[in-house]
Amino acid sequence: MKRLAKYLGITATALALTVFAGAEDTPRNSAASSGQVVAASAELQHVLDAKTAKQGDTVTAKLSQTVHLNGTELPKNTLLIGRVDSVQASENKSTSKVVLTFDQAKLANGQQVAIKATLIGVYPAGALLTFPNLSPDMQIAQQPSGAHGFGLTSNATESNSGTLSANGANVRLSTGTELQFAVSPATASASTSTGN
């Protein structure tokens, strides 16, 4: 029980850091009136470990709620499909890194929709999420720390979704890990798919 309480405290710290890092002067985007950037959470569908992951591996996460994106509805349980762009395992207690790109949403009928998804938070399964204010050019720069173990660097203007890092250990996300995203329609430059 003490371990759970400590873990929840760590999660709260991570959430506070992410909210602080992502806060902008734009209105809260729960309705996404502009249709440019929408907050979304999704559950990782498998383990992601820097020790075993390889460049090009597919990464999937299932939306936890319906997302409305410029007239397109991505219903709850839609799969966000991404890939590992690069991975560096920890050797001799060095820093590990995993660079991810989520750029497709796969609907229940099999239709795929091109998206731009920027990682804005990573939390244990079942965490209560609060979304920060979003903007089309938001950036997250959270360094790895002893409090929660992972660093997250992301920039909505970059082509990838974000970089996870850990000091002295491998980045390892369990099945069910909550991923928090800022999702927008794919731009012409970001919508070209390599077919991964």
C-alpha positions as protocol buffer text, in pm:
chain_id: "A"
residue {
  index: 1
  type: MET
  ca { x: 0 y: 0 z: 0 }
}
residue {
  index: 2
  type: LYS
  ca { x: 289 y: 237 z: 80 }
}
residue {
  index: 3
  type: ARG
  ca { x: 435 y: 159 z: -260 }
}
residue {
  index: 4
  type: LEU
  ca { x: 104 y: 250 z: -428 }
}
residue {
  index: 5
  type: ALA
  ca { x: 84 y: 577 z: -234 }
}
residue {
  index: 6
  type: LYS
  ca { x: 442 y: 661 z: -332 }
}
residue {
  index: 7
  type: TYR
  ca { x: 366 y: 576 z: -697 }
}
residue {
  index: 8
  type: LEU
  ca { x: 57 y: 798 z: -694 }
}
residue {
  index: 9
  type: GLY
  ca { x: 266 y: 1081 z: -547 }
}
residue {
  index: 10
  type: ILE
  ca { x: 522 y: 1033 z: -823 }
}
residue {
  index: 11
  type: THR
  ca { x: 243 y: 1036 z: -1082 }
}
residue {
  index: 12
  type: ALA
  ca { x: 106 y: 1361 z: -938 }
}
residue {
  index: 13
  type: THR
  ca { x: 453 y: 1515 z: -962 }
}
residue {
  index: 14
  type: ALA
  ca { x: 487 y: 1404 z: -1325 }
}
residue {
  index: 15
  type: LEU
  ca { x: 143 y: 1543 z: -1404 }
}
residue {
  index: 16
  type: ALA
  ca { x: 224 y: 1877 z: -1243 }
}
residue {
  index: 17
  type: LEU
  ca { x: 550 y: 1903 z: -1439 }
}
residue {
  index: 18
  type: THR
  ca { x: 377 y: 1820 z: -1766 }
}
residue {
  index: 19
  type: VAL
  ca { x: 92 y: 2065 z: -1705 }
}
residue {
  index: 20
  type: PHE
  ca { x: 345 y: 2336 z: -1617 }
}
residue {
  index: 21
  type: ALA
  ca { x: 557 y: 2261 z: -1924 }
}
residue {
  index: 22
  type: GLY
  ca { x: 259 y: 2256 z: -2159 }
}
residue {
  index: 23
  type: ALA
  ca { x: 68 y: 2557 z: -2029 }
}
residue {
  index: 24
  type: GLU
  ca { x: 12 y: 2828 z: -2290 }
}
residue {
  index: 25
  type: ASP
  ca { x: -200 y: 3144 z: -2320 }
}
residue {
  index: 26
  type: THR
  ca { x: -459 y: 2973 z: -2541 }
}
residue {
  index: 27
  type: PRO
  ca { x: -805 y: 2873 z: -2423 }
}
residue {
  index: 28
  type: ARG
  ca { x: -861 y: 2518 z: -2299 }
}
residue {
  index: 29
  type: ASN
  ca { x: -925 y: 2291 z: -2598 }
}
residue {
  index: 30
  type: SER
  ca { x: -1184 y: 2044 z: -2471 }
}
residue {
  index: 31
  type: ALA
  ca { x: -1417 y: 2136 z: -2757 }
}
residue {
  index: 32
  type: ALA
  ca { x: -1139 y: 2220 z: -3003 }
}
residue {
  index: 33
  type: SER
  ca { x: -1337 y: 2507 z: -3150 }
}
residue {
  index: 34
  type: SER
  ca { x: -1058 y: 2589 z: -3394 }
}
residue {
  index: 35
  type: GLY
  ca { x: -1015 y: 2222 z: -3488 }
}
residue {
  index: 36
  type: GLN
  ca { x: -640 y: 2267 z: -3489 }
}
residue {
  index: 37
  type: VAL
  ca { x: -529 y: 2088 z: -3170 }
}
residue {
  index: 38
  type: VAL
  ca { x: -729 y: 1846 z: -2955 }
}
residue {
  index: 39
  type: ALA
  ca { x: -628 y: 1676 z: -2630 }
}
residue {
  index: 40
  type: ALA
  ca { x: -653 y: 1296 z: -2629 }
}
residue {
  index: 41
  type: SER
  ca { x: -552 y: 1010 z: -2406 }
}
residue {
  index: 42
  type: ALA
  ca { x: -480 y: 658 z: -2522 }
}
residue {
  index: 43
  type: GLU
  ca { x: -379 y: 329 z: -2363 }
}
residue {
  index: 44
  type: LEU
  ca { x: -60 y: 161 z: -2486 }
}
residue {
  index: 45
  type: GLN
  ca { x: -148 y: -181 z: -2626 }
}
residue {
  index: 46
  type: HIS
  ca { x: 183 y: -358 z: -2559 }
}
residue {
  index: 47
  type: VAL
  ca { x: 512 y: -326 z: -2371 }
}
residue {
  index: 48
  type: LEU
  ca { x: 760 y: -76 z: -2512 }
}
residue {
  index: 49
  type: ASP
  ca { x: 1114 y: -134 z: -2388 }
}
residue {
  index: 50
  type: ALA
  ca { x: 1431 y: 39 z: -2512 }
}
residue {
  index: 51
  type: LYS
  ca { x: 1623 y: -286 z: -2449 }
}
residue {
  index: 52
  type: THR
  ca { x: 1420 y: -488 z: -2702 }
}
residue {
  index: 53
  type: ALA
  ca { x: 1261 y: -228 z: -2933 }
}
residue {
  index: 54
  type: LYS
  ca { x: 1394 y: -182 z: -3283 }
}
residue {
  index: 55
  type: GLN
  ca { x: 1373 y: 105 z: -3529 }
}
residue {
  index: 56
  type: GLY
  ca { x: 1058 y: 65 z: -3738 }
}
residue {
  index: 57
  type: ASP
  ca { x: 864 y: -137 z: -3476 }
}
residue {
  index: 58
  type: THR
  ca { x: 492 y: -58 z: -3475 }
}
residue {
  index: 59
  type: VAL
  ca { x: 351 y: 102 z: -3160 }
}
residue {
  index: 60
  type: THR
  ca { x: -26 y: 114 z: -3098 }
}
residue {
  index: 61
  type: ALA
  ca { x: -242 y: 292 z: -2842 }
}
residue {
  index: 62
  type: LYS
  ca { x: -622 y: 282 z: -2806 }
}
residue {
  index: 63
  type: LEU
  ca { x: -812 y: 610 z: -2761 }
}
residue {
  index: 64
  type: SER
  ca { x: -980 y: 638 z: -2419 }
}
residue {
  index: 65
  type: GLN
  ca { x: -1247 y: 880 z: -2545 }
}
residue {
  index: 66
  type: THR
  ca { x: -1397 y: 1008 z: -2870 }
}
residue {
  index: 67
  type: VAL
  ca { x: -1195 y: 1283 z: -3039 }
}
residue {
  index: 68
  type: HIS
  ca { x: -1344 y: 1533 z: -3286 }
}
residue {
  index: 69
  type: LEU
  ca { x: -1085 y: 1654 z: -3534 }
}
residue {
  index: 70
  type: ASN
  ca { x: -1182 y: 1903 z: -3808 }
}
residue {
  index: 71
  type: GLY
  ca { x: -1512 y: 1730 z: -3881 }
}
residue {
  index: 72
  type: THR
  ca { x: -1365 y: 1381 z: -3848 }
}
residue {
  index: 73
  type: GLU
  ca { x: -1473 y: 1174 z: -3550 }
}
residue {
  index: 74
  type: LEU
  ca { x: -1220 y: 934 z: -3400 }
}
residue {
  index: 75
  type: PRO
  ca { x: -1441 y: 720 z: -3174 }
}
residue {
  index: 76
  type: LYS
  ca { x: -1332 y: 580 z: -2840 }
}
residue {
  index: 77
  type: ASN
  ca { x: -1119 y: 265 z: -2897 }
}
residue {
  index: 78
  type: THR
  ca { x: -979 y: 396 z: -3227 }
}
residue {
  index: 79
  type: LEU
  ca { x: -618 y: 277 z: -3259 }
}
residue {
  index: 80
  type: LEU
  ca { x: -345 y: 538 z: -3287 }
}
residue {
  index: 81
  type: ILE
  ca { x: -70 y: 377 z: -3490 }
}
residue {
  index: 82
  type: GLY
  ca { x: 290 y: 483 z: -3462 }
}
residue {
  index: 83
  type: ARG
  ca { x: 641 y: 354 z: -3494 }
}
residue {
  index: 84
  type: VAL
  ca { x: 977 y: 361 z: -3322 }
}
residue {
  index: 85
  type: ASP
  ca { x: 1188 y: 612 z: -3519 }
}
residue {
  index: 86
  type: SER
  ca { x: 1505 y: 544 z: -3323 }
}
residue {
  index: 87
  type: VAL
  ca { x: 1604 y: 368 z: -3004 }
}
residue {
  index: 88
  type: GLN
  ca { x: 1910 y: 374 z: -2782 }
}
residue {
  index: 89
  type: ALA
  ca { x: 1929 y: 117 z: -2502 }
}
residue {
  index: 90
  type: SER
  ca { x: 2107 y: 196 z: -2176 }
}
residue {
  index: 91
  type: GLU
  ca { x: 2457 y: 51 z: -2159 }
}
residue {
  index: 92
  type: ASN
  ca { x: 2659 y: 68 z: -1837 }
}
residue {
  index: 93
  type: LYS
  ca { x: 2395 y: 289 z: -1672 }
}
residue {
  index: 94
  type: SER
  ca { x: 2389 y: 536 z: -1963 }
}
residue {
  index: 95
  type: THR
  ca { x: 2082 y: 726 z: -2080 }
}
residue {
  index: 96
  type: SER
  ca { x: 1831 y: 539 z: -2294 }
}
residue {
  index: 97
  type: LYS
  ca { x: 1607 y: 705 z: -2553 }
}
residue {
  index: 98
  type: VAL
  ca { x: 1310 y: 607 z: -2765 }
}
residue {
  index: 99
  type: VAL
  ca { x: 1183 y: 842 z: -3039 }
}
residue {
  index: 100
  type: LEU
  ca { x: 821 y: 777 z: -3141 }
}
residue {
  index: 101
  type: THR
  ca { x: 595 y: 899 z: -3420 }
}
residue {
  index: 102
  type: PHE
  ca { x: 217 y: 848 z: -3412 }
}
residue {
  index: 103
  type: ASP
  ca { x: 75 y: 958 z: -3747 }
}
residue {
  index: 104
  type: GLN
  ca { x: -228 y: 737 z: -3823 }
}
residue {
  index: 105
  type: ALA
  ca { x: -562 y: 666 z: -3658 }
}
residue {
  index: 106
  type: LYS
  ca { x: -726 y: 336 z: -3754 }
}
residue {
  index: 107
  type: LEU
  ca { x: -1105 y: 331 z: -3721 }
}
residue {
  index: 108
  type: ALA
  ca { x: -1305 y: 15 z: -3636 }
}
residue {
  index: 109
  type: ASN
  ca { x: -1403 y: -21 z: -4006 }
}
residue {
  index: 110
  type: GLY
  ca { x: -1034 y: -32 z: -4105 }
}
residue {
  index: 111
  type: GLN
  ca { x: -1022 y: 322 z: -4248 }
}
residue {
  index: 112
  type: GLN
  ca { x: -700 y: 507 z: -4164 }
}
residue {
  index: 113
  type: VAL
  ca { x: -688 y: 880 z: -4101 }
}
residue {
  index: 114
  type: ALA
  ca { x: -362 y: 1075 z: -4118 }
}
residue {
  index: 115
  type: ILE
  ca { x: -296 y: 1270 z: -3797 }
}
residue {
  index: 116
  type: LYS
  ca { x: -20 y: 1459 z: -3619 }
}
residue {
  index: 117
  type: ALA
  ca { x: 1 y: 1342 z: -3256 }
}
residue {
  index: 118
  type: THR
  ca { x: 245 y: 1507 z: -3014 }
}
residue {
  index: 119
  type: LEU
  ca { x: 316 y: 1332 z: -2683 }
}
residue {
  index: 120
  type: ILE
  ca { x: 246 y: 1561 z: -2388 }
}
residue {
  index: 121
  type: GLY
  ca { x: 245 y: 1309 z: -2103 }
}
residue {
  index: 122
  type: VAL
  ca { x: 309 y: 947 z: -2003 }
}
residue {
  index: 123
  type: TYR
  ca { x: 140 y: 801 z: -1693 }
}
residue {
  index: 124
  type: PRO
  ca { x: 79 y: 464 z: -1524 }
}
residue {
  index: 125
  type: ALA
  ca { x: -239 y: 274 z: -1615 }
}
residue {
  index: 126
  type: GLY
  ca { x: -546 y: 415 z: -1442 }
}
residue {
  index: 127
  type: ALA
  ca { x: -394 y: 758 z: -1371 }
}
residue {
  index: 128
  type: LEU
  ca { x: -640 y: 1047 z: -1350 }
}
residue {
  index: 129
  type: LEU
  ca { x: -539 y: 1282 z: -1632 }
}
residue {
  index: 130
  type: THR
  ca { x: -579 y: 1656 z: -1649 }
}
residue {
  index: 131
  type: PHE
  ca { x: -509 y: 1815 z: -1985 }
}
residue {
  index: 132
  type: PRO
  ca { x: -301 y: 2132 z: -2015 }
}
residue {
  index: 133
  type: ASN
  ca { x: -398 y: 2418 z: -2244 }
}
residue {
  index: 134
  type: LEU
  ca { x: -283 y: 2332 z: -2593 }
}
residue {
  index: 135
  type: SER
  ca { x: -137 y: 2528 z: -2882 }
}
residue {
  index: 136
  type: PRO
  ca { x: -23 y: 2434 z: -3234 }
}
residue {
  index: 137
  type: ASP
  ca { x: 340 y: 2511 z: -3141 }
}
residue {
  index: 138
  type: MET
  ca { x: 356 y: 2371 z: -2787 }
}
residue {
  index: 139
  type: GLN
  ca { x: 674 y: 2216 z: -2655 }
}
residue {
  index: 140
  type: ILE
  ca { x: 746 y: 1982 z: -2364 }
}
residue {
  index: 141
  type: ALA
  ca { x: 1096 y: 1965 z: -2218 }
}
residue {
  index: 142
  type: GLN
  ca { x: 1083 y: 1747 z: -1909 }
}
residue {
  index: 143
  type: GLN
  ca { x: 1422 y: 1606 z: -1810 }
}
residue {
  index: 144
  type: PRO
  ca { x: 1455 y: 1256 z: -1662 }
}
residue {
  index: 145
  type: SER
  ca { x: 1430 y: 1276 z: -1285 }
}
residue {
  index: 146
  type: GLY
  ca { x: 1437 y: 1046 z: -987 }
}
residue {
  index: 147
  type: ALA
  ca { x: 1078 y: 1143 z: -904 }
}
residue {
  index: 148
  type: HIS
  ca { x: 920 y: 961 z: -1200 }
}
residue {
  index: 149
  type: GLY
  ca { x: 1209 y: 822 z: -1399 }
}
residue {
  index: 150
  type: PHE
  ca { x: 1126 y: 940 z: -1751 }
}
residue {
  index: 151
  type: GLY
  ca { x: 1206 y: 1249 z: -1946 }
}
residue {
  index: 152
  type: LEU
  ca { x: 983 y: 1365 z: -2229 }
}
residue {
  index: 153
  type: THR
  ca { x: 1084 y: 1603 z: -2503 }
}
residue {
  index: 154
  type: SER
  ca { x: 834 y: 1693 z: -2772 }
}
residue {
  index: 155
  type: ASN
  ca { x: 756 y: 1979 z: -3005 }
}
residue {
  index: 156
  type: ALA
  ca { x: 431 y: 2005 z: -3201 }
}
residue {
  index: 157
  type: THR
  ca { x: 620 y: 2159 z: -3494 }
}
residue {
  index: 158
  type: GLU
  ca { x: 854 y: 1857 z: -3530 }
}
residue {
  index: 159
  type: SER
  ca { x: 768 y: 1554 z: -3746 }
}
residue {
  index: 160
  type: ASN
  ca { x: 801 y: 1301 z: -3460 }
}
residue {
  index: 161
  type: SER
  ca { x: 565 y: 1267 z: -3164 }
}
residue {
  index: 162
  type: GLY
  ca { x: 829 y: 1287 z: -2894 }
}
residue {
  index: 163
  type: THR
  ca { x: 1136 y: 1140 z: -2727 }
}
residue {
  index: 164
  type: LEU
  ca { x: 1125 y: 942 z: -2403 }
}
residue {
  index: 165
  type: SER
  ca { x: 1447 y: 913 z: -2205 }
}
residue {
  index: 166
  type: ALA
  ca { x: 1568 y: 760 z: -1880 }
}
residue {
  index: 167
  type: ASN
  ca { x: 1898 y: 810 z: -1698 }
}
residue {
  index: 168
  type: GLY
  ca { x: 2085 y: 491 z: -1607 }
}
residue {
  index: 169
  type: ALA
  ca { x: 1804 y: 254 z: -1712 }
}
residue {
  index: 170
  type: ASN
  ca { x: 1604 y: 151 z: -2015 }
}
residue {
  index: 171
  type: VAL
  ca { x: 1283 y: 334 z: -2098 }
}
residue {
  index: 172
  type: ARG
  ca { x: 1013 y: 73 z: -2034 }
}
residue {
  index: 173
  type: LEU
  ca { x: 641 y: 134 z: -2068 }
}
residue {
  index: 174
  type: SER
  ca { x: 400 y: -141 z: -1961 }
}
residue {
  index: 175
  type: THR
  ca { x: 86 y: -248 z: -2144 }
}
residue {
  index: 176
  type: GLY
  ca { x: -191 y: -9 z: -2036 }
}
residue {
  index: 177
  type: THR
  ca { x: 38 y: 292 z: -1987 }
}
residue {
  index: 178
  type: GLU
  ca { x: -164 y: 612 z: -2042 }
}
residue {
  index: 179
  type: LEU
  ca { x: -28 y: 830 z: -2322 }
}
residue {
  index: 180
  type: GLN
  ca { x: -149 y: 1188 z: -2341 }
}
residue {
  index: 181
  type: PHE
  ca { x: -143 y: 1357 z: -2682 }
}
residue {
  index: 182
  type: ALA
  ca { x: -207 y: 1687 z: -2856 }
}
residue {
  index: 183
  type: VAL
  ca { x: -367 y: 1570 z: -3182 }
}
residue {
  index: 184
  type: SER
  ca { x: -414 y: 1775 z: -3497 }
}
residue {
  index: 185
  type: PRO
  ca { x: -492 y: 1700 z: -3862 }
}
residue {
  index: 186
  type: ALA
  ca { x: -186 y: 1594 z: -4059 }
}
residue {
  index: 187
  type: THR
  ca { x: -26 y: 1879 z: -4250 }
}
residue {
  index: 188
  type: ALA
  ca { x: 75 y: 1831 z: -4611 }
}
residue {
  index: 189
  type: SER
  ca { x: 439 y: 1781 z: -4508 }
}
residue {
  index: 190
  type: ALA
  ca { x: 354 y: 1542 z: -4223 }
}
residue {
  index: 191
  type: SER
  ca { x: 94 y: 1335 z: -4408 }
}
residue {
  index: 192
  type: THR
  ca { x: 336 y: 1154 z: -4635 }
}
residue {
  index: 193
  type: SER
  ca { x: 350 y: 800 z: -4502 }
}
residue {
  index: 194
  type: THR
  ca { x: 632 y: 553 z: -4549 }
}
residue {
  index: 195
  type: GLY
  ca { x: 391 y: 263 z: -4525 }
}
residue {
  index: 196
  type: ASN
  ca { x: 525 y: 134 z: -4192 }
}
